[in-house]
PDB file of C-alpha atoms in Angstrom:
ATOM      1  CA  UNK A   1    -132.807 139.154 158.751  1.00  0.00           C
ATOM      2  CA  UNK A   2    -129.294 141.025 159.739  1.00  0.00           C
ATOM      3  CA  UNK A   3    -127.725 142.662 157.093  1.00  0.00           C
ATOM      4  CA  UNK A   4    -124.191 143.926 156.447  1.00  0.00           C
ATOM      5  CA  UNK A   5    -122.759 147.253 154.790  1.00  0.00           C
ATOM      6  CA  UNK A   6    -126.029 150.082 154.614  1.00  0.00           C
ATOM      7  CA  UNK A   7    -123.616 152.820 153.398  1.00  0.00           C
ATOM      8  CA  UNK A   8    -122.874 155.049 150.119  1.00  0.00           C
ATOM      9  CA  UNK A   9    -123.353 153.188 146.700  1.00  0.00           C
ATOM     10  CA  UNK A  10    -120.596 155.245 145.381  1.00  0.00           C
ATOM     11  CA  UNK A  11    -117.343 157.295 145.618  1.00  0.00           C
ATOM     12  CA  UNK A  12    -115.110 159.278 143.534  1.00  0.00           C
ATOM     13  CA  UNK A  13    -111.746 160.501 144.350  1.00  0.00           C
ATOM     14  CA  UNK A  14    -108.875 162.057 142.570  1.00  0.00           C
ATOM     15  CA  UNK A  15    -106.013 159.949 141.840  1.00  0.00           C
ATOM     16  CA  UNK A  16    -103.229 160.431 144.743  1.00  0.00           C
ATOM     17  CA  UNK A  17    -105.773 161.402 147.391  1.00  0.00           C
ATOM     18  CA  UNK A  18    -106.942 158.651 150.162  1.00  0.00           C
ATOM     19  CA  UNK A  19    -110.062 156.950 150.074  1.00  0.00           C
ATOM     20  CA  UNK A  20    -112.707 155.931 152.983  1.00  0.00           C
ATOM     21  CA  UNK A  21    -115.432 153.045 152.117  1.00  0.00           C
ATOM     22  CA  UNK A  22    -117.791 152.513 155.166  1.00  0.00           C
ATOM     23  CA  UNK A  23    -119.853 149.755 156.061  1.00  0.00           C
ATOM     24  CA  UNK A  24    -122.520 148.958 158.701  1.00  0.00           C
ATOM     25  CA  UNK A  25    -123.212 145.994 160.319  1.00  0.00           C
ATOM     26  CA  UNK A  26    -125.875 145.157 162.356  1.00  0.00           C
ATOM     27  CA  UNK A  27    -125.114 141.405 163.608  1.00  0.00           C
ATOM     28  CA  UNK A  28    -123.169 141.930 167.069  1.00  0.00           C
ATOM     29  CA  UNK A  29    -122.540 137.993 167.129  1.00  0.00           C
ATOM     30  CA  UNK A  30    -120.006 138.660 164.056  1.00  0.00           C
ATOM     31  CA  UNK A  31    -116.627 138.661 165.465  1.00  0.00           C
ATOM     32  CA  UNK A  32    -114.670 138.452 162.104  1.00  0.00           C
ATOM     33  CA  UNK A  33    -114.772 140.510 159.204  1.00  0.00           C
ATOM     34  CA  UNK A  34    -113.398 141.245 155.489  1.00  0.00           C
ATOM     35  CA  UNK A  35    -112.968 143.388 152.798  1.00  0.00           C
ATOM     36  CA  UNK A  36    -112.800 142.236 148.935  1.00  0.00           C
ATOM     37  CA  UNK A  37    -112.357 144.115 145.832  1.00  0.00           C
ATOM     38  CA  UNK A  38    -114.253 143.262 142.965  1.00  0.00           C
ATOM     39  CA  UNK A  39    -113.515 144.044 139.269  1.00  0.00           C
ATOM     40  CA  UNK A  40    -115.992 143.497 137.132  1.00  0.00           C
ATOM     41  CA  UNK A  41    -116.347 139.974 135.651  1.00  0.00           C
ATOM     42  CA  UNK A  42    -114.680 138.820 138.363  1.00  0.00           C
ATOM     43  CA  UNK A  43    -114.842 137.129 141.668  1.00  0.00           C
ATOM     44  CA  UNK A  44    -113.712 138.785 145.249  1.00  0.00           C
ATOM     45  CA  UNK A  45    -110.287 139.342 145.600  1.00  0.00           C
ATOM     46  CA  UNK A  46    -109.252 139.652 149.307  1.00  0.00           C
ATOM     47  CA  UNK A  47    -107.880 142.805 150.887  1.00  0.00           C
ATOM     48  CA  UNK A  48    -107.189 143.162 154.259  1.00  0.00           C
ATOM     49  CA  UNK A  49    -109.304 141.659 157.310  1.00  0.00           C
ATOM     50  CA  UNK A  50    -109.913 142.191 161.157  1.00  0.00           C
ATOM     51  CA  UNK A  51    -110.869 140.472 164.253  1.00  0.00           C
ATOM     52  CA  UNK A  52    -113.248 141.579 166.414  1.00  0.00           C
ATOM     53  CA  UNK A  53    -110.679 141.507 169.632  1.00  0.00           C
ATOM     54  CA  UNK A  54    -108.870 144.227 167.198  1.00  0.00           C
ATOM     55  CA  UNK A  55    -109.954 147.653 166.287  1.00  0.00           C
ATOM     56  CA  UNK A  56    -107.213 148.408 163.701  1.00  0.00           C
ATOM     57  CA  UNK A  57    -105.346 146.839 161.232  1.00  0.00           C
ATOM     58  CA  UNK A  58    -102.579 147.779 158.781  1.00  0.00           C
ATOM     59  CA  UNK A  59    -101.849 146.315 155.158  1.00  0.00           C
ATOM     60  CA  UNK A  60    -100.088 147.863 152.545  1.00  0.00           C
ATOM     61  CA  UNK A  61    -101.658 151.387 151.583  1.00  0.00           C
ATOM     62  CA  UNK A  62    -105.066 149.674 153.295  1.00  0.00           C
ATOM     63  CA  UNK A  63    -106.227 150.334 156.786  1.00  0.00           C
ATOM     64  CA  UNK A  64    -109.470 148.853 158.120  1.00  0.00           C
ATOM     65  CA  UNK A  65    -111.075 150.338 161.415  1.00  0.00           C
ATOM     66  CA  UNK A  66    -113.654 148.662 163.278  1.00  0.00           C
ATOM     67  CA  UNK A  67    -115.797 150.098 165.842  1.00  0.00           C
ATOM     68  CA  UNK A  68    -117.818 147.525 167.759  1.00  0.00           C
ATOM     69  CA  UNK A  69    -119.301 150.056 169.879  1.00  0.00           C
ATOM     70  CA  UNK A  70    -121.590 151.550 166.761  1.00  0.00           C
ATOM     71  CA  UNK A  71    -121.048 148.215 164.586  1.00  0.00           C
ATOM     72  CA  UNK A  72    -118.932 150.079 161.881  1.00  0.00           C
ATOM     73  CA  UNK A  73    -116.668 149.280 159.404  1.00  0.00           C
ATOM     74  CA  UNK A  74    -114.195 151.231 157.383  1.00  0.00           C
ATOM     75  CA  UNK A  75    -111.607 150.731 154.885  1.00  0.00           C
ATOM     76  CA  UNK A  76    -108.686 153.584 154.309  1.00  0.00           C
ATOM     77  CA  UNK A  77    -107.218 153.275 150.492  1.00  0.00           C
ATOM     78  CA  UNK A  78    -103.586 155.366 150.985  1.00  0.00           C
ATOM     79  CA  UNK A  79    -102.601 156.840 147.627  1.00  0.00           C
ATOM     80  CA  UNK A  80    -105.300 155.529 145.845  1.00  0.00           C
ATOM     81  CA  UNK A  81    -104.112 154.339 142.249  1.00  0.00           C
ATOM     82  CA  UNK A  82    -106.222 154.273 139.166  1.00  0.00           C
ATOM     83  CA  UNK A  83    -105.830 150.304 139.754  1.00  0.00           C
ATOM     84  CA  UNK A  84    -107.603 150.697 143.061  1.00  0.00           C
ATOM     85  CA  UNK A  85    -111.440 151.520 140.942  1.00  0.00           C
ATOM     86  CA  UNK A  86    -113.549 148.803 141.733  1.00  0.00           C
ATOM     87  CA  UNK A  87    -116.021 147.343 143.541  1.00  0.00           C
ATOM     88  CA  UNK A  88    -115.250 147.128 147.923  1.00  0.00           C
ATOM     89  CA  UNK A  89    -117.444 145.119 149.661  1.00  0.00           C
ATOM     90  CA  UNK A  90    -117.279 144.333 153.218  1.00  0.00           C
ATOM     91  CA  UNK A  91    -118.161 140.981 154.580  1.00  0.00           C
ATOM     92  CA  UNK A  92    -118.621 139.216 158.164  1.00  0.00           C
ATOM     93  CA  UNK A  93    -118.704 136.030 159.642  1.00  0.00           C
ATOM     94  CA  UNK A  94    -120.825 134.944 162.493  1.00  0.00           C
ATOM     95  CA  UNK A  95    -119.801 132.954 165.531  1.00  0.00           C
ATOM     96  CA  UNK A  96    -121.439 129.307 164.908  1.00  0.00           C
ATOM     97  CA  UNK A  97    -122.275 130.311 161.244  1.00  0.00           C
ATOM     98  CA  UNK A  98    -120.393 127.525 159.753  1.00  0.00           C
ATOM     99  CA  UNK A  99    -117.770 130.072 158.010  1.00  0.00           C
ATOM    100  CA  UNK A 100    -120.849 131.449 156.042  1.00  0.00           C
ATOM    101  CA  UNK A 101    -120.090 134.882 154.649  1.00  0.00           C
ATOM    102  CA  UNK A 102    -122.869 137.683 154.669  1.00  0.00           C
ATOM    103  CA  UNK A 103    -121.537 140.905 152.263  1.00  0.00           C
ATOM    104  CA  UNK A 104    -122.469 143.901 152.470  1.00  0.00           C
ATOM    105  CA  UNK A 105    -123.931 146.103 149.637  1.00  0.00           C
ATOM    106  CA  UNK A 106    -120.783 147.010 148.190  1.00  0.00           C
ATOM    107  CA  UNK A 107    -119.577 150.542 147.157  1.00  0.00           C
ATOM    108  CA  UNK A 108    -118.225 151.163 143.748  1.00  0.00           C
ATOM    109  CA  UNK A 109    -115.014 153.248 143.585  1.00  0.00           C
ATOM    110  CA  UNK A 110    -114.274 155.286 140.976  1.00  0.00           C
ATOM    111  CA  UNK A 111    -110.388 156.845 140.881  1.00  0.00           C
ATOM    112  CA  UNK A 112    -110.311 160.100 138.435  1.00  0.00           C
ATOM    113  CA  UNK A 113    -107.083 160.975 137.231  1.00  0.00           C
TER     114      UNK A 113
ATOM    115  CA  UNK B   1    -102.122 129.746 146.552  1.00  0.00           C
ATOM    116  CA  UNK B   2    -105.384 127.600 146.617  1.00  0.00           C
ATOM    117  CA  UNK B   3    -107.204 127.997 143.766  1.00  0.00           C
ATOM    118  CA  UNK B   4    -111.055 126.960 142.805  1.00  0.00           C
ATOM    119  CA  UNK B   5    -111.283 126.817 138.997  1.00  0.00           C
ATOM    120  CA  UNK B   6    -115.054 127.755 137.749  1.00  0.00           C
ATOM    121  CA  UNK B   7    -116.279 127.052 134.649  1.00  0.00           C
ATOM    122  CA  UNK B   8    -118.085 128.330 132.495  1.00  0.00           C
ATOM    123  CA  UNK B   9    -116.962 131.389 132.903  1.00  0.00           C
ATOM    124  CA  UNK B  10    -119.130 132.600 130.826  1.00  0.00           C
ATOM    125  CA  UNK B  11    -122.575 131.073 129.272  1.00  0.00           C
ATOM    126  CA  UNK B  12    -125.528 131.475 127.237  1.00  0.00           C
ATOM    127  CA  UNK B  13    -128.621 129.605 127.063  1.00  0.00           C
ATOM    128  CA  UNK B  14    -132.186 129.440 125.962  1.00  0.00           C
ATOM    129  CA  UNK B  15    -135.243 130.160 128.348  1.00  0.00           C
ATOM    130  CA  UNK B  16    -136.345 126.257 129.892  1.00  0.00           C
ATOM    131  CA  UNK B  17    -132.746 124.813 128.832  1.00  0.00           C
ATOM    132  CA  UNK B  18    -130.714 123.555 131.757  1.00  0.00           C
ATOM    133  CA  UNK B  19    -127.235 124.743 132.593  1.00  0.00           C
ATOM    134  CA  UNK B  20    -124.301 123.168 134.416  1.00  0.00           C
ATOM    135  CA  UNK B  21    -121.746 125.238 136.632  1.00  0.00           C
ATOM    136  CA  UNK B  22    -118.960 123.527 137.739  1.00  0.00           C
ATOM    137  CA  UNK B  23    -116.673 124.698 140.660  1.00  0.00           C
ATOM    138  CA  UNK B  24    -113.330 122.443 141.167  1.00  0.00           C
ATOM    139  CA  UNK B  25    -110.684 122.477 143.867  1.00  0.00           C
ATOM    140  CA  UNK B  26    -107.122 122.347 142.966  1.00  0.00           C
ATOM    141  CA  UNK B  27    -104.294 121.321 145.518  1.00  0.00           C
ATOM    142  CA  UNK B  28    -106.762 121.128 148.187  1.00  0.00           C
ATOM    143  CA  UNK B  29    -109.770 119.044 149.337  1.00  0.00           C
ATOM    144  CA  UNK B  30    -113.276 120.933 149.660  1.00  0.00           C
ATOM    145  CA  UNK B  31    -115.548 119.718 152.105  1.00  0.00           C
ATOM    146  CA  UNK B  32    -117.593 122.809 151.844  1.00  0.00           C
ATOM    147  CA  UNK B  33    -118.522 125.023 149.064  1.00  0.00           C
ATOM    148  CA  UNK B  34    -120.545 128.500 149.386  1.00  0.00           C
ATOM    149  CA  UNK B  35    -122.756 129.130 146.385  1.00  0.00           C
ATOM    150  CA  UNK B  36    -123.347 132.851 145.869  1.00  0.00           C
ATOM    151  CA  UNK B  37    -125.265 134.568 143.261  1.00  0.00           C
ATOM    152  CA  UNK B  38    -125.263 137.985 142.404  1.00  0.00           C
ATOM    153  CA  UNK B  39    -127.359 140.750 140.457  1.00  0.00           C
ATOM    154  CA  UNK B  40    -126.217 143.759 138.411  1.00  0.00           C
ATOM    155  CA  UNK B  41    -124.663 146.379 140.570  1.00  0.00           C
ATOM    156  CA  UNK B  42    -125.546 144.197 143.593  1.00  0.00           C
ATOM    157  CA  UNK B  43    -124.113 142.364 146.472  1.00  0.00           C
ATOM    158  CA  UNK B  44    -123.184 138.586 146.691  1.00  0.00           C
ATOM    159  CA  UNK B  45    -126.308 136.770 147.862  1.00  0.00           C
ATOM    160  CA  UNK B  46    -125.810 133.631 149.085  1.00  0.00           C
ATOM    161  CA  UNK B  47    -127.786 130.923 147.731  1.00  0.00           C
ATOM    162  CA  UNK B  48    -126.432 127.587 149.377  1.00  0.00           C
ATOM    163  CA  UNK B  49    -124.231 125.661 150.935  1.00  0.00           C
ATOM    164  CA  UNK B  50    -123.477 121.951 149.502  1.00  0.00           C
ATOM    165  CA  UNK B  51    -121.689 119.814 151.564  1.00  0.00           C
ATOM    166  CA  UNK B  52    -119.444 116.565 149.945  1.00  0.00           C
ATOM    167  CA  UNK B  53    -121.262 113.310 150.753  1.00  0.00           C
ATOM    168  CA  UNK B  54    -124.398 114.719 152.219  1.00  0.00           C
ATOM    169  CA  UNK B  55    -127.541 117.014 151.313  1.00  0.00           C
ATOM    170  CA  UNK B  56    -126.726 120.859 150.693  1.00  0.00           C
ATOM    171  CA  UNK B  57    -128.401 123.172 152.920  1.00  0.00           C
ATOM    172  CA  UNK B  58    -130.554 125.826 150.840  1.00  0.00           C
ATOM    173  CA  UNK B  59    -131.328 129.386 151.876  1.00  0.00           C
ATOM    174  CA  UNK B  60    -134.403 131.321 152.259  1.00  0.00           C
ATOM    175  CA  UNK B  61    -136.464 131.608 149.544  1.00  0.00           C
ATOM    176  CA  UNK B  62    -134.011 129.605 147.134  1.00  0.00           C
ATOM    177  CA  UNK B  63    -135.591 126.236 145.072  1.00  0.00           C
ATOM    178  CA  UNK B  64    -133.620 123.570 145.836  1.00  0.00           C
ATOM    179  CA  UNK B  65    -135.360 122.372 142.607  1.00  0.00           C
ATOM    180  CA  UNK B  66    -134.517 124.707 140.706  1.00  0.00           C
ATOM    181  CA  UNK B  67    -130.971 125.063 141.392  1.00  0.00           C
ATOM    182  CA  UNK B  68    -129.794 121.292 141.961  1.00  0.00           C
ATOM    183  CA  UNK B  69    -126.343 121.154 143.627  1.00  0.00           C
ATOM    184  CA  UNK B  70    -124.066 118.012 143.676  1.00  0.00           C
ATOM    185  CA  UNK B  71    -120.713 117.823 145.895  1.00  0.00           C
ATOM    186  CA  UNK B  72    -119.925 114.151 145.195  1.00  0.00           C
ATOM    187  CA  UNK B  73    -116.324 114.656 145.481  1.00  0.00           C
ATOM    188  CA  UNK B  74    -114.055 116.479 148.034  1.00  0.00           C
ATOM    189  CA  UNK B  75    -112.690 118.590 144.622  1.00  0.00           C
ATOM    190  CA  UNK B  76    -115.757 119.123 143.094  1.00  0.00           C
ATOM    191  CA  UNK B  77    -118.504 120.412 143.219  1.00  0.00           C
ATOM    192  CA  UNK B  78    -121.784 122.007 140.639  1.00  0.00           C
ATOM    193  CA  UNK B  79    -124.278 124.257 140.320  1.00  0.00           C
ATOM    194  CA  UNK B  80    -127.296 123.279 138.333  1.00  0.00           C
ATOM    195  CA  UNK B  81    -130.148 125.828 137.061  1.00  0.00           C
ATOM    196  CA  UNK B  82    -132.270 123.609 135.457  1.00  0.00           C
ATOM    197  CA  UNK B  83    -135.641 125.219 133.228  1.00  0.00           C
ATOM    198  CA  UNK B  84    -133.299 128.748 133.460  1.00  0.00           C
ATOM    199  CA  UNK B  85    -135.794 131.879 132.568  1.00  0.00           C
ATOM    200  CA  UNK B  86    -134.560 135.371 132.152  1.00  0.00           C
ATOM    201  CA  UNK B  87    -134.663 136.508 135.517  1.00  0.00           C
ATOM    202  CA  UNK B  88    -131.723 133.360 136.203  1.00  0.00           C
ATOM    203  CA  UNK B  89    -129.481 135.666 134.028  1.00  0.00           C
ATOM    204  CA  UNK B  90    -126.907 136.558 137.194  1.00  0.00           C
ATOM    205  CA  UNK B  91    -123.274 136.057 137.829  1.00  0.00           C
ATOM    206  CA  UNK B  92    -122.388 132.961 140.051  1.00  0.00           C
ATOM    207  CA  UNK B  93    -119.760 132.643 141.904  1.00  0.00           C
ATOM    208  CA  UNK B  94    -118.607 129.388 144.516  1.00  0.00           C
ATOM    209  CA  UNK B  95    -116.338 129.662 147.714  1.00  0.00           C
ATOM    210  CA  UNK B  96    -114.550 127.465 149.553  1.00  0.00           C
ATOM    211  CA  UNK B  97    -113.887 127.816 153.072  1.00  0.00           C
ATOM    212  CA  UNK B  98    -110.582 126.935 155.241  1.00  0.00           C
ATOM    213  CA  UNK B  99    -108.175 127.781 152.593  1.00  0.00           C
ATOM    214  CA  UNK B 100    -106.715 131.137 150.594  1.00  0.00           C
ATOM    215  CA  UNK B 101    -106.403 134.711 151.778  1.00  0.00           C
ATOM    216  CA  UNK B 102    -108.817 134.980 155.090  1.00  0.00           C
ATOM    217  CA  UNK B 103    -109.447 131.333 154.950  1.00  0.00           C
ATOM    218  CA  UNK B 104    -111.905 131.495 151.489  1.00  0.00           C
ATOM    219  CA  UNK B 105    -110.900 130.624 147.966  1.00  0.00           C
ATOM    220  CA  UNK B 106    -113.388 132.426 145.517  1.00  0.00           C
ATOM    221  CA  UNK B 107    -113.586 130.859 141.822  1.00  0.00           C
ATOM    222  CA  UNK B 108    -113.765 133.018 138.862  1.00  0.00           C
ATOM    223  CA  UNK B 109    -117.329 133.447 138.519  1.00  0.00           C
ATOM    224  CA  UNK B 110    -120.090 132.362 135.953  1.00  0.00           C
ATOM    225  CA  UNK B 111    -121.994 135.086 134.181  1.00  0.00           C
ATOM    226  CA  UNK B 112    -125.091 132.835 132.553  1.00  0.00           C
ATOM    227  CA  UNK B 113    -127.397 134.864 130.335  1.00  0.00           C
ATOM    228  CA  UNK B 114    -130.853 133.054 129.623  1.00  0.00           C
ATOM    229  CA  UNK B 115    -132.659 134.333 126.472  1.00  0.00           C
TER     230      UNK B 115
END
């Protein structure tokens, strides 16, 4: 079946600098997507999301960037904070799906001080 | 905020012993709750979708058997792995759709370890 989020396992950067967690997605139906931060133990914590009538959206130190045209996903940490290590996983929701999230494979983030 | 309260949060049982996980809505009525399992250093995987009042909907290659679900009320509803064996041993989380941040409400998660 169609899968979600292909991309790097995981990622290290240095406290202060900005992070980049990609994700793939191969479903062209899905026309709304999210990212969620998981700490271990616990469940997904929303973090920023995007419509697929949008290519970029802003939160606070997050930006996610979608790219329809090569089904690709990205999430920009600003500043990223020792808090910030976790878990990212992207996730998408298919037209007529019946609000059924499919996640991706999830990228582990690792912030070194 | 919306909040779905899972519990156990955590739990340990013995290999062909049955366990219960329940996922309740607070301040809000759940027609719908996802039920998602996932693996060590893996992605949510979902498993089913139970539906208040009627029959939940299984996924591919997941026994409905084995993992009874009941959504008898529009707050509640639970995850059962009956006969668990080692390879149950996962972390199991349940979402509700249409409220919280991006219109889901995640619970807590169960971690169930079968020995």
């Amino acid at each position: 079946g169609e899968s979600v989020g292909l991309h790097l396992p995981t990622l290290s950067v240095q406290e202060g600098d900005n992070s980049i967690i990609n994700c793939a997605y191969s479903n062209s139906a899905s026309d709304y997507f999210i990212w969620y931060k998981q700490e271990s133990g616990k469940g997904p914590q929303f973090i920023i999301d995007i419509r697929s009538n949008m290519d970029k959206r802003q939160g606070q130190r997050v930006t996610v960037l979608l790219n329809k045209t090569v089904k690709h996903l990205s999430l920009q940490i600003a500043a990223t904070q020792p808090g910030d290590s976790a878990v990212y996983f992207c996730a998408e929701n298919t037209r007529g799906s019946a609000r059924q999230l499919t996640f991706g494979s999830g990228t582990q983030l690792t912030v070194l001080p | 905020g919306a909040v779905v309260s899972q519990h156990p949060s955590r739990v340990i049982c013995k290999s062909g012993t049955s366990v219960k996980i329940e996922c309740r809505s607070l301040d809000f009525q759940a027609t719908t709750m996802f039920w998602y399992r996932q693996f060590p250093k893996q992605s949510l995987m979902l498993m089913a979708t139970s539906n208040e009042g009627s029959k939940a909907t299984y996924e591919q290659g997941v026994e409905k058997d084995k993992f009874l679900i009941n959504h008898a009320s529009l707050t509640l509803s639970t995850l059962t792995v009956t006969s668990a064996h080692p390879e149950d041993s996962s972390f199991y989380i349940c979402s509700a759709p249409g409220q919280g941040a991006a219109g889901y409400t995640f619970g807590s998660g169960t971690r169930l370890t079968v020995v």
